[in-house]
PDB file of C-alpha atoms in Angstrom:
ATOM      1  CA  UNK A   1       4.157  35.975   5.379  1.00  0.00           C
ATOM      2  CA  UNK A   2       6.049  34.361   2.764  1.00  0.00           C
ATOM      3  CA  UNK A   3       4.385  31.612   0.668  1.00  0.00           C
ATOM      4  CA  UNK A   4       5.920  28.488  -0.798  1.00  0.00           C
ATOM      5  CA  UNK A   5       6.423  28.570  -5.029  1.00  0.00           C
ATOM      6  CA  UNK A   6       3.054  26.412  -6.245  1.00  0.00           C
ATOM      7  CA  UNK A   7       5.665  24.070  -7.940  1.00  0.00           C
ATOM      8  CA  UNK A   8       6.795  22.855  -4.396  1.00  0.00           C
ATOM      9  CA  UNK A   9       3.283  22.499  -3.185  1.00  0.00           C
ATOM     10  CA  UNK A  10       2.720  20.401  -6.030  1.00  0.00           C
ATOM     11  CA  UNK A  11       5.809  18.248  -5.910  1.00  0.00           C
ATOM     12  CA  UNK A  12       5.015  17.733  -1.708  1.00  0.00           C
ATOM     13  CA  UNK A  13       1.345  16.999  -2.758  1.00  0.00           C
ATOM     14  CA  UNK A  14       2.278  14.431  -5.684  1.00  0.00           C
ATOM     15  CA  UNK A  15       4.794  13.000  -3.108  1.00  0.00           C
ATOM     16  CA  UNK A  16       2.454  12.257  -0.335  1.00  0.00           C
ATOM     17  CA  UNK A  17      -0.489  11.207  -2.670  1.00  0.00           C
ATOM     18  CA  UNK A  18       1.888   8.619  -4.930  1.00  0.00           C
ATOM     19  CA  UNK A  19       4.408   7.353  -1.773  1.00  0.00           C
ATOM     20  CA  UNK A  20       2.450   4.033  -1.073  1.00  0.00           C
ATOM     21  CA  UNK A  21       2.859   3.345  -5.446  1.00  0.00           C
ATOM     22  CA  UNK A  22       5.437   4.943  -6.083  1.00  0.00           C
ATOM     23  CA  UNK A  23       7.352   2.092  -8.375  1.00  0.00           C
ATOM     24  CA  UNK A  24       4.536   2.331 -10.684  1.00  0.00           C
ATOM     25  CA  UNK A  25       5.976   5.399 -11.510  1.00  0.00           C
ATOM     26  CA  UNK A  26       9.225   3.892 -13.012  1.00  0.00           C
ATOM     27  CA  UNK A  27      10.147   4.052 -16.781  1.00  0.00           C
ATOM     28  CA  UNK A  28       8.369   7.558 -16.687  1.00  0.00           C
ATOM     29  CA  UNK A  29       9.638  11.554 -16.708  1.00  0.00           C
ATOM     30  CA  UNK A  30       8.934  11.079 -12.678  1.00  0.00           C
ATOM     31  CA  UNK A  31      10.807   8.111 -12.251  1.00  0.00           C
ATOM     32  CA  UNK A  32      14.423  10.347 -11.326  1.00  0.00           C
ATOM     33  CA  UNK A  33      12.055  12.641  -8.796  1.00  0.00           C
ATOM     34  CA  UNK A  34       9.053   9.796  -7.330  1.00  0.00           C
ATOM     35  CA  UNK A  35       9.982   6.723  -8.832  1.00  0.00           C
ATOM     36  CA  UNK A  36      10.515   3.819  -5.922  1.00  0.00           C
ATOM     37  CA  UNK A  37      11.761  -0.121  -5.848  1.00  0.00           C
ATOM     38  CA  UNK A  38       9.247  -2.794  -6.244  1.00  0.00           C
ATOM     39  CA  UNK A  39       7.575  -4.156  -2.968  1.00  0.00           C
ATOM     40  CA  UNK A  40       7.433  -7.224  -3.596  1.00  0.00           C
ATOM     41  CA  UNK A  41       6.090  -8.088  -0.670  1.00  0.00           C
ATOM     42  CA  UNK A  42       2.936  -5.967  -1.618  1.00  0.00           C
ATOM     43  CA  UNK A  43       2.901  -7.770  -4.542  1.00  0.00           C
ATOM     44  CA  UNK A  44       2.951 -11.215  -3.628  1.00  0.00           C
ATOM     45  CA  UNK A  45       0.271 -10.136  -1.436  1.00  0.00           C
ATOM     46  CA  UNK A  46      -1.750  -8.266  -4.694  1.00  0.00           C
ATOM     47  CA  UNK A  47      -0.974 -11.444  -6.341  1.00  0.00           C
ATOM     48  CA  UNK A  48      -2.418 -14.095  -3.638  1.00  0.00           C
ATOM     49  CA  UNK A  49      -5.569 -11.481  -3.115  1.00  0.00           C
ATOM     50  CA  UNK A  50      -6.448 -12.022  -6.841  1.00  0.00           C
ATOM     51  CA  UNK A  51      -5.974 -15.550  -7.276  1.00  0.00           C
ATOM     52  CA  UNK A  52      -8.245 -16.023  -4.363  1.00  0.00           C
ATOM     53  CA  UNK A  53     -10.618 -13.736  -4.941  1.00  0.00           C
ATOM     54  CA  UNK A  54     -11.453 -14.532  -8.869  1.00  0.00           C
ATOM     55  CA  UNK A  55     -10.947 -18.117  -8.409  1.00  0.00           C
ATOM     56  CA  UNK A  56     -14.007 -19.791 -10.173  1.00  0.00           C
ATOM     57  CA  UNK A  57     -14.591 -22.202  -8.685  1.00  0.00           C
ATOM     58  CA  UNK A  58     -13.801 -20.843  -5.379  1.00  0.00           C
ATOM     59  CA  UNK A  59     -10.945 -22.134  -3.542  1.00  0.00           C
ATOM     60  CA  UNK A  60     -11.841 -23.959  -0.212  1.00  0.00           C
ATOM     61  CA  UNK A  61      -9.846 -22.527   3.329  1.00  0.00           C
ATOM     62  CA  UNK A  62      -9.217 -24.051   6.244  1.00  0.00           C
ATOM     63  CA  UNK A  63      -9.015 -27.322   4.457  1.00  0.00           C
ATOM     64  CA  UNK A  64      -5.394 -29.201   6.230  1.00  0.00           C
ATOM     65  CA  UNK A  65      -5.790 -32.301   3.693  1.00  0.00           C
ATOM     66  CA  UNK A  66      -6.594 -29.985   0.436  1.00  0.00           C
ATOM     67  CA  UNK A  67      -3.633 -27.475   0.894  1.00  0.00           C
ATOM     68  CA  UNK A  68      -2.635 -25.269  -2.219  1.00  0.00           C
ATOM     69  CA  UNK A  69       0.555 -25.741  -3.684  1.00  0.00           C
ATOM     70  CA  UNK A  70       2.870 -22.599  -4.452  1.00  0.00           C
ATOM     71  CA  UNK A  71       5.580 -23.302  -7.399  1.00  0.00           C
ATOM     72  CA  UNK A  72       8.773 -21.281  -7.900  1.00  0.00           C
ATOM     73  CA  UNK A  73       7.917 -18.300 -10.545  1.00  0.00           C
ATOM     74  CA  UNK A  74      10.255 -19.105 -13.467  1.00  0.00           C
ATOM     75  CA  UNK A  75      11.389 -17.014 -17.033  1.00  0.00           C
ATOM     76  CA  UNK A  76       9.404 -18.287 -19.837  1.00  0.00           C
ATOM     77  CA  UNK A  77      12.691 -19.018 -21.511  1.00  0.00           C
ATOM     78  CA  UNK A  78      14.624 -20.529 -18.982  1.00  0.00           C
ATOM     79  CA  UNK A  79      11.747 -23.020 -17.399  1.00  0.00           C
ATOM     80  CA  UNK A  80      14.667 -24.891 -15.775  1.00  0.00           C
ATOM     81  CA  UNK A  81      16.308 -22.186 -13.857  1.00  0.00           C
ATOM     82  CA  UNK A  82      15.199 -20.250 -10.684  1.00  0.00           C
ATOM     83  CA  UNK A  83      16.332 -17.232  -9.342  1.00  0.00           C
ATOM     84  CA  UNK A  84      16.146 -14.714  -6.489  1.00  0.00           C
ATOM     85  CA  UNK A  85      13.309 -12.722  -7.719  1.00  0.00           C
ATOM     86  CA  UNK A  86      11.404 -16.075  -8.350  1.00  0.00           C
ATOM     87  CA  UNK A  87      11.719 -17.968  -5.130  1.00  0.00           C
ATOM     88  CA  UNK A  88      11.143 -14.475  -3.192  1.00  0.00           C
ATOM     89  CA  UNK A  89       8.049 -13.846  -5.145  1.00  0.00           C
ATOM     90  CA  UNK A  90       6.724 -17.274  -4.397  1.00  0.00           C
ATOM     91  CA  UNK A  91       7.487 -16.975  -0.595  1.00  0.00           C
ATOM     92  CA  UNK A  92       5.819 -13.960  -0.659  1.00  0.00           C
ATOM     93  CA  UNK A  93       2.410 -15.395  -2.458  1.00  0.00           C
ATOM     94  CA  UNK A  94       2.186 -18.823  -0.665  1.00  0.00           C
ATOM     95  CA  UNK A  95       2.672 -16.549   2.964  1.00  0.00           C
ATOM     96  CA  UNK A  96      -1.137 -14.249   1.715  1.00  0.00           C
ATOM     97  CA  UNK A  97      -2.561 -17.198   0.576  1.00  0.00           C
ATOM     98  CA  UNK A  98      -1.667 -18.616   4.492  1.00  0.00           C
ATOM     99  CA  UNK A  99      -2.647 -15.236   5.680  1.00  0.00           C
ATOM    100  CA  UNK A 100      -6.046 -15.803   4.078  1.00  0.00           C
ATOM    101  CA  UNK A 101      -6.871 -19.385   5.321  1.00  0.00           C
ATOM    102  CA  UNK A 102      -5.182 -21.545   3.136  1.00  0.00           C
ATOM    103  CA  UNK A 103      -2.687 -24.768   3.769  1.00  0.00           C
ATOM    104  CA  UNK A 104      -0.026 -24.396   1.771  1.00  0.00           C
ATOM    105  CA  UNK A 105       3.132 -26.260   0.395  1.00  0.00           C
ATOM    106  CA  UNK A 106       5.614 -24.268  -1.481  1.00  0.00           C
ATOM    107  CA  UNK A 107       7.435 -26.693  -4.300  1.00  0.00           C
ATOM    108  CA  UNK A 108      10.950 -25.948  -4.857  1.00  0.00           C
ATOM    109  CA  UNK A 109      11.659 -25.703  -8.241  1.00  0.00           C
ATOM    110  CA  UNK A 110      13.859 -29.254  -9.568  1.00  0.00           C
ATOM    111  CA  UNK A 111      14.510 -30.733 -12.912  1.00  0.00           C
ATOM    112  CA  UNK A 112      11.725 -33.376 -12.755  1.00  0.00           C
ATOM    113  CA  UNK A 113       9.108 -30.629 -11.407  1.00  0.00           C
ATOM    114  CA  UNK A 114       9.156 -28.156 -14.349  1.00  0.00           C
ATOM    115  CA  UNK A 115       6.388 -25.970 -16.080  1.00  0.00           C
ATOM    116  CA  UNK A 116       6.468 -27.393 -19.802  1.00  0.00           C
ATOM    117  CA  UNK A 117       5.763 -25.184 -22.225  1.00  0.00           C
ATOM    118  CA  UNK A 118       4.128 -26.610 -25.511  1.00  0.00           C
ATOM    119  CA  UNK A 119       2.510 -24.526 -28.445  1.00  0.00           C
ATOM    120  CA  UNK A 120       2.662 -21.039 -26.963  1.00  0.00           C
ATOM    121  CA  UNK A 121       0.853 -22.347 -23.780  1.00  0.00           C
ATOM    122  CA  UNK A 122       2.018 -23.596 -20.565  1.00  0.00           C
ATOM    123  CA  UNK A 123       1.114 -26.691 -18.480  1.00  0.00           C
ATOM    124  CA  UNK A 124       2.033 -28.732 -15.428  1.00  0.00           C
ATOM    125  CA  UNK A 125       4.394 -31.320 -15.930  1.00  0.00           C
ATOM    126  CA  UNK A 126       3.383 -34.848 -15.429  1.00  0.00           C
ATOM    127  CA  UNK A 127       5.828 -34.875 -12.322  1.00  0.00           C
ATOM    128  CA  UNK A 128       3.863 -31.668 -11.059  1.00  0.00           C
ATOM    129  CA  UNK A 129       0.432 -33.286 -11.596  1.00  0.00           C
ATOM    130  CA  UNK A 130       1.142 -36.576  -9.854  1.00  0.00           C
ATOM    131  CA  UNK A 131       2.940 -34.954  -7.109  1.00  0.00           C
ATOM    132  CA  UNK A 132      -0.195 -32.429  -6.674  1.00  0.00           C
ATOM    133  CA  UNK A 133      -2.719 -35.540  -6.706  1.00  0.00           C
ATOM    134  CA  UNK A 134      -0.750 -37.470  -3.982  1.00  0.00           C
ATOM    135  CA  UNK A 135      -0.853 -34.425  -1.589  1.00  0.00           C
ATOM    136  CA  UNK A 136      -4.388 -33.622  -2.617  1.00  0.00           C
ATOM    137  CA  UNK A 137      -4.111 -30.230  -3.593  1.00  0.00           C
ATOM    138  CA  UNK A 138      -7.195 -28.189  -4.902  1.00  0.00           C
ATOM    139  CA  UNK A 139      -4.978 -26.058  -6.999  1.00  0.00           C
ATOM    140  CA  UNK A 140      -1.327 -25.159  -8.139  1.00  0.00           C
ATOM    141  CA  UNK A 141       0.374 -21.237  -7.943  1.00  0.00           C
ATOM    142  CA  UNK A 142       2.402 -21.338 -11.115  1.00  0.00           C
ATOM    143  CA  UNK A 143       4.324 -18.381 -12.323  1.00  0.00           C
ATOM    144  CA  UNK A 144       6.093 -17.091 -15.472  1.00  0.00           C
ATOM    145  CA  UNK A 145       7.691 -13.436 -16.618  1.00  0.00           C
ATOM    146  CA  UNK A 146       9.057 -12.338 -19.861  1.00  0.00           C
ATOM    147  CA  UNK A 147      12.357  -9.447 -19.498  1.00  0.00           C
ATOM    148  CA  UNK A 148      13.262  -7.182 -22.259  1.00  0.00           C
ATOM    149  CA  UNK A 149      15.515  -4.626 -20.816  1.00  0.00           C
ATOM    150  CA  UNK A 150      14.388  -3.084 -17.638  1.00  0.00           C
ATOM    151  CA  UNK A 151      10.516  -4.490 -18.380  1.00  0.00           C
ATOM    152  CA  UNK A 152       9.071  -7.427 -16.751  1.00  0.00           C
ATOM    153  CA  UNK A 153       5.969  -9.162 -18.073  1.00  0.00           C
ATOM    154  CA  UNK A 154       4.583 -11.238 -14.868  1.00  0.00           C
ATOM    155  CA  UNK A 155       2.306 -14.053 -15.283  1.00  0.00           C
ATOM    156  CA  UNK A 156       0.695 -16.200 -12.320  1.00  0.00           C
ATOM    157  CA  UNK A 157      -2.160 -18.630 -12.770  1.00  0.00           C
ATOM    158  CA  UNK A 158      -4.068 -20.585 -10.411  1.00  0.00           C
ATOM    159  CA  UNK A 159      -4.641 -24.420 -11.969  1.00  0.00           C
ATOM    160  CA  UNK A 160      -6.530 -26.974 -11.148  1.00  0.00           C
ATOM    161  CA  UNK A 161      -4.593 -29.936 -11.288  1.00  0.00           C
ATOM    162  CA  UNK A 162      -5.829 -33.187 -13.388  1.00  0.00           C
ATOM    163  CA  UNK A 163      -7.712 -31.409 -15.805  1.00  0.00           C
ATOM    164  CA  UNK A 164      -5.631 -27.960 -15.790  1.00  0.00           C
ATOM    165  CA  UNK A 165      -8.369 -25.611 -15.571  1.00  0.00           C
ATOM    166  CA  UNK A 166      -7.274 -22.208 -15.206  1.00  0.00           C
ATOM    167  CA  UNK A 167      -9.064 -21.017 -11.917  1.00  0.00           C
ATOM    168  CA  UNK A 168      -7.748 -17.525 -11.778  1.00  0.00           C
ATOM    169  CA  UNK A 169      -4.901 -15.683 -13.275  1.00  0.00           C
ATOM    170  CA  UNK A 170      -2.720 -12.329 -12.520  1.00  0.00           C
ATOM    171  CA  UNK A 171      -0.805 -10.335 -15.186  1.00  0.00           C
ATOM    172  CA  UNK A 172       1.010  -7.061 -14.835  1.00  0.00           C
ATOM    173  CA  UNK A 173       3.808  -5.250 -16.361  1.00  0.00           C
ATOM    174  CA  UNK A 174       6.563  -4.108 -14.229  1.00  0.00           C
ATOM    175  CA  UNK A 175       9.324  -1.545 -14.481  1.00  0.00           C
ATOM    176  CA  UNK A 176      12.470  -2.682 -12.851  1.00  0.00           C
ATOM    177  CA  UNK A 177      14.906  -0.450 -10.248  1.00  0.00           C
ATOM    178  CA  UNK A 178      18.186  -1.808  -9.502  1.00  0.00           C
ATOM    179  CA  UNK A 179      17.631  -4.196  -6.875  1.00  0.00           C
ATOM    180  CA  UNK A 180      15.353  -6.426  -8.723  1.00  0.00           C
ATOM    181  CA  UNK A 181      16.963  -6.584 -11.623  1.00  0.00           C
ATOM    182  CA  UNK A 182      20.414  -7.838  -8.925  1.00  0.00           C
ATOM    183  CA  UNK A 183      17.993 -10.419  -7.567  1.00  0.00           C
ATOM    184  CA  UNK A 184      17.330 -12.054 -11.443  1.00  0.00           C
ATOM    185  CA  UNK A 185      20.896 -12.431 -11.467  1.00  0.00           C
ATOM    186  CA  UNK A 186      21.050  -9.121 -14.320  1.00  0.00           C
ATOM    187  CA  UNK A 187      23.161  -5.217 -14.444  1.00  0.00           C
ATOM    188  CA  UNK A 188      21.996  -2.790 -17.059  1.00  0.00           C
ATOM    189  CA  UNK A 189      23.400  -2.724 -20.019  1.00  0.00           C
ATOM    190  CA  UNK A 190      25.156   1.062 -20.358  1.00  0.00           C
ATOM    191  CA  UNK A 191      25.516   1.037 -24.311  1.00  0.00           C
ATOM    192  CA  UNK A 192      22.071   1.143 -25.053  1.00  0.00           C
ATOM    193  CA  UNK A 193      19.675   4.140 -25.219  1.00  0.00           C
ATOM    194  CA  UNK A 194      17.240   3.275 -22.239  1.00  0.00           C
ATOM    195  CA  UNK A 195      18.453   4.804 -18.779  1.00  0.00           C
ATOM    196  CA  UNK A 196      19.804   2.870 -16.192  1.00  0.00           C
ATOM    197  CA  UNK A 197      17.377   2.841 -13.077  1.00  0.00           C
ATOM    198  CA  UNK A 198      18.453   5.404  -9.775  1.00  0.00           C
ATOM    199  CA  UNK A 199      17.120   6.181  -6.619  1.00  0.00           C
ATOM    200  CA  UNK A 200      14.827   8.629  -6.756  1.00  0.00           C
ATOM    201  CA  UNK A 201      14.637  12.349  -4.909  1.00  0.00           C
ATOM    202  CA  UNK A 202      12.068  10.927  -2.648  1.00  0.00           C
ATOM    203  CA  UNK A 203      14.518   8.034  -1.705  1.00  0.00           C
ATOM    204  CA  UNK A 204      17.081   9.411  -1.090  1.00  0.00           C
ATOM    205  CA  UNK A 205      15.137  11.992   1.310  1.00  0.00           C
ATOM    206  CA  UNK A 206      12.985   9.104   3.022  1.00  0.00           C
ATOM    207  CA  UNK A 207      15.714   6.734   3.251  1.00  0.00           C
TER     208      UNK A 207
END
């Protein structure tokens, strides 16, 4: 009986164990064999998990007058502009946070309803506060990420409009494949020394 070569074994184990995750292997020696795009489905739903979950105080669900208000995730800066990545993200976020119990409005990102950015921190804009105290909303979703090269650094908070209390927040750091970086609007620069992201083995086998 002939026996498979232990790398194979290894490679088929590695596959199976890393599939679901398999973007967080990205910017690494496994990205050309394992790496994968980012879900971002899964992670709007990681997102709205957190926020919920380490929200102190504790948001209230199944309140229809008290709904939670989801804003469009924006670059740090570019506070003005939206993009694909950003309004998918936020769909993505306010439809867990529905999932879990929670009205929700999602705000469209417009000049006079901007995330102002003042000595290295970020707050609501007056706009963005008054329109959050007329619906009534126990909290605002707002998000910002950082981009050098194929790197994201995501940020998502959970405020407390009136007195912006920070209820919750999510951070992560995200290696980019080729359709995200399409949906911020971006192609990959081919003079510099960073590769360019490519399916992966496992990609192009799966699908």
């Amino acid at each position: 009986m002939q026996t498979r070569p232990l790398p194979f074994l290894i490679i088929l184990l590695l596959s199976v164990l890393l599939l679901p995750g398999c973007s967080n292997l990205n910017c690494t020696r496994l990205e050309s064999l394992l790496g994968g795009h980012v879900n971002l489905v899964r992670l709007g739903a990681d997102i709205g998990d957190r926020l919920i979950d380490e929200a102190v105080p504790p948001l209230v669900p199944r309140q229809v007058n008290r709904p939670v208000l989801v804003t469009t995730l924006v670059e740090n800066t570019k506070l003005g502009k939206s993009s694909d990545f950003g309004r998918t993200l936020q769909n993505h976020i306010a439809s867990r946070f529905v999932r879990r119990g929670y009205t929700v409005r999602e705000i469209k990102l417009r000049s006079d309803l901007l995330i102002l950015q003042g000595e290295g921190e970020f707050m609501l804009s007056r706009d963005l506060e008054q329109l959050a105290d007329r619906q009534r909303a126990q909290a605002v979703v707002v998000g910002t990420y950082s981009l050098a090269d194929r790197v994201m650094y995501l940020n998502v908070r959970l405020v407390r409009p009136g007195d912006r209390t920070i209820l919750a927040t999510w951070d992560k750091r995200l290696c980019l494949d080729e359709r995200t970086l399409r949906m911020l609007g971006l192609q990959f620069q081919e003079d510099t020394d960073i590769k360019p992201p490519a399916e992966s083995v496992l990609d192009r086998i799966l699908y």
